[in-house]
Amino acid sequence: MPPLTGTSEGLGNAIRELNLETYVLELEVNGLTVVPPEVHGFGMGRVDRMVEIILERAEAMTGSPFSLNEGPGAELEFPSGRASTFSEEGGGDRPSSSSNSSAASIECFATSP
């Protein structure tokens, strides 16, 4: 990867050298872009390992195992006392998006069966 000098010129050079102009433009226009693996070189094996680490960390934080297909393996209780369940239809009771904490900082714990 080309070194970034901290200037807009250095960043522009890096974007051009990495052939990312299309994706940067899409990000600017739409606020979202997807850079395909053949462009970024971050293989699916690394993505799978990253998912494993996130699921392991979620279990360590809550005491509940997690699955991408099934969600949490136990009912989760959030500090406000609201329980959260996830259904296949996606209609589960989830924490309110109006709370003051971000999803990354929400604390929850597996409740006893």
mmCIF file of C-alpha atoms in Angstrom:
data_model
loop_
_atom_site.group_PDB
_atom_site.id
_atom_site.type_symbol
_atom_site.label_atom_id
_atom_site.label_comp_id
_atom_site.label_asym_id
_atom_site.label_seq_id
_atom_site.Cartn_x
_atom_site.Cartn_y
_atom_site.Cartn_z
ATOM 1 C CA MET A 1 0.000 0.000 0.000
ATOM 2 C CA PRO A 2 1.310 3.465 -0.810
ATOM 3 C CA PRO A 3 2.300 5.505 2.231
ATOM 4 C CA LEU A 4 -0.194 8.133 3.353
ATOM 5 C CA THR A 5 1.402 11.495 4.015
ATOM 6 C CA GLY A 6 -1.532 12.978 5.917
ATOM 7 C CA THR A 7 -2.279 15.413 3.119
ATOM 8 C CA SER A 8 -5.169 15.356 0.700
ATOM 9 C CA GLU A 9 -2.617 14.960 -2.105
ATOM 10 C CA GLY A 10 -1.108 11.897 -0.399
ATOM 11 C CA LEU A 11 -4.541 10.421 0.188
ATOM 12 C CA GLY A 12 -5.563 11.121 -3.411
ATOM 13 C CA ASN A 13 -2.401 9.415 -4.670
ATOM 14 C CA ALA A 14 -3.099 6.348 -2.522
ATOM 15 C CA ILE A 15 -6.702 6.174 -3.748
ATOM 16 C CA ARG A 16 -5.545 6.348 -7.377
ATOM 17 C CA GLU A 17 -2.733 3.795 -6.909
ATOM 18 C CA LEU A 18 -5.152 1.342 -5.280
ATOM 19 C CA ASN A 19 -7.779 1.918 -8.014
ATOM 20 C CA LEU A 20 -10.398 2.984 -5.474
ATOM 21 C CA GLU A 21 -11.698 6.113 -7.226
ATOM 22 C CA THR A 22 -15.031 4.492 -8.175
ATOM 23 C CA TYR A 23 -15.651 3.355 -4.594
ATOM 24 C CA VAL A 24 -14.631 6.675 -3.035
ATOM 25 C CA LEU A 25 -17.010 8.505 -5.393
ATOM 26 C CA GLU A 26 -19.834 6.085 -4.556
ATOM 27 C CA LEU A 27 -19.116 6.599 -0.849
ATOM 28 C CA GLU A 28 -19.248 10.374 -1.283
ATOM 29 C CA VAL A 29 -22.466 10.304 -3.326
ATOM 30 C CA ASN A 30 -24.399 7.539 -1.532
ATOM 31 C CA GLY A 31 -22.762 7.392 1.885
ATOM 32 C CA LEU A 32 -22.115 3.663 1.364
ATOM 33 C CA THR A 33 -20.022 1.518 -0.913
ATOM 34 C CA VAL A 34 -18.992 -2.108 -1.161
ATOM 35 C CA VAL A 35 -15.425 -2.817 -2.214
ATOM 36 C CA PRO A 36 -15.305 -6.355 -3.624
ATOM 37 C CA PRO A 37 -12.712 -8.840 -2.313
ATOM 38 C CA GLU A 38 -10.860 -8.911 -5.625
ATOM 39 C CA VAL A 39 -10.179 -5.185 -5.146
ATOM 40 C CA HIS A 40 -9.344 -5.043 -1.433
ATOM 41 C CA GLY A 41 -7.688 -8.467 -1.118
ATOM 42 C CA PHE A 42 -9.232 -9.189 2.289
ATOM 43 C CA GLY A 43 -10.127 -12.858 1.728
ATOM 44 C CA MET A 44 -13.210 -14.653 2.975
ATOM 45 C CA GLY A 45 -11.067 -16.764 5.298
ATOM 46 C CA ARG A 46 -10.142 -13.589 7.177
ATOM 47 C CA VAL A 47 -13.777 -12.478 7.225
ATOM 48 C CA ASP A 48 -14.836 -15.861 8.634
ATOM 49 C CA ARG A 49 -12.160 -15.642 11.333
ATOM 50 C CA MET A 50 -13.271 -12.106 12.204
ATOM 51 C CA VAL A 51 -16.868 -13.333 12.618
ATOM 52 C CA GLU A 52 -15.664 -16.152 14.892
ATOM 53 C CA ILE A 53 -13.783 -13.661 17.068
ATOM 54 C CA ILE A 54 -16.815 -11.355 17.332
ATOM 55 C CA LEU A 55 -19.112 -14.255 18.294
ATOM 56 C CA GLU A 56 -16.573 -15.508 20.867
ATOM 57 C CA ARG A 57 -16.272 -12.015 22.347
ATOM 58 C CA ALA A 58 -20.060 -11.634 22.498
ATOM 59 C CA GLU A 59 -20.303 -14.922 24.404
ATOM 60 C CA ALA A 60 -17.535 -13.856 26.792
ATOM 61 C CA MET A 61 -19.343 -10.553 27.454
ATOM 62 C CA THR A 62 -22.832 -11.987 27.957
ATOM 63 C CA GLY A 63 -22.387 -15.593 28.999
ATOM 64 C CA SER A 64 -24.572 -16.702 26.080
ATOM 65 C CA PRO A 65 -23.336 -18.486 22.959
ATOM 66 C CA PHE A 66 -24.231 -16.786 19.667
ATOM 67 C CA SER A 67 -24.922 -18.073 16.163
ATOM 68 C CA LEU A 68 -25.299 -16.062 12.979
ATOM 69 C CA ASN A 69 -28.335 -18.177 12.060
ATOM 70 C CA GLU A 70 -30.014 -18.412 15.468
ATOM 71 C CA GLY A 71 -28.877 -15.289 17.327
ATOM 72 C CA PRO A 72 -28.159 -15.589 21.052
ATOM 73 C CA GLY A 73 -28.453 -19.048 22.602
ATOM 74 C CA ALA A 74 -30.143 -17.653 25.713
ATOM 75 C CA GLU A 75 -32.535 -14.833 26.419
ATOM 76 C CA LEU A 76 -30.584 -11.640 27.007
ATOM 77 C CA GLU A 77 -31.395 -9.067 29.643
ATOM 78 C CA PHE A 78 -30.366 -5.481 29.149
ATOM 79 C CA PRO A 79 -29.472 -3.219 32.111
ATOM 80 C CA SER A 80 -32.791 -1.393 31.873
ATOM 81 C CA GLY A 81 -34.446 -4.710 32.758
ATOM 82 C CA ARG A 82 -35.878 -5.239 29.276
ATOM 83 C CA ALA A 83 -35.383 -8.737 27.987
ATOM 84 C CA SER A 84 -34.439 -9.182 24.366
ATOM 85 C CA THR A 85 -35.491 -12.135 22.240
ATOM 86 C CA PHE A 86 -34.835 -12.661 18.567
ATOM 87 C CA SER A 87 -37.224 -14.505 16.306
ATOM 88 C CA GLU A 88 -36.710 -15.873 12.813
ATOM 89 C CA GLU A 89 -39.119 -13.248 11.509
ATOM 90 C CA GLY A 90 -36.900 -10.503 12.927
ATOM 91 C CA GLY A 91 -39.705 -9.227 15.141
ATOM 92 C CA GLY A 92 -37.779 -9.692 18.356
ATOM 93 C CA ASP A 93 -37.810 -7.081 21.057
ATOM 94 C CA ARG A 94 -34.612 -5.101 20.576
ATOM 95 C CA PRO A 95 -33.181 -2.217 22.563
ATOM 96 C CA SER A 96 -34.567 1.143 21.555
ATOM 97 C CA SER A 97 -32.452 3.065 19.072
ATOM 98 C CA SER A 98 -33.271 6.190 21.043
ATOM 99 C CA SER A 99 -31.133 5.077 23.985
ATOM 100 C CA ASN A 100 -28.099 7.162 24.823
ATOM 101 C CA SER A 101 -25.623 4.336 24.246
ATOM 102 C CA SER A 102 -24.513 2.967 20.914
ATOM 103 C CA ALA A 103 -25.076 -0.643 19.926
ATOM 104 C CA ALA A 104 -21.371 -1.294 20.451
ATOM 105 C CA SER A 105 -21.581 -0.286 24.090
ATOM 106 C CA ILE A 106 -24.880 -1.938 25.067
ATOM 107 C CA GLU A 107 -24.393 -4.266 28.006
ATOM 108 C CA CYS A 108 -26.497 -7.369 28.211
ATOM 109 C CA PHE A 109 -26.340 -10.620 30.117
ATOM 110 C CA ALA A 110 -27.780 -14.073 29.589
ATOM 111 C CA THR A 111 -30.624 -14.755 31.985
ATOM 112 C CA SER A 112 -30.982 -18.003 33.867
ATOM 113 C CA PRO A 113 -33.149 -20.611 32.110
#
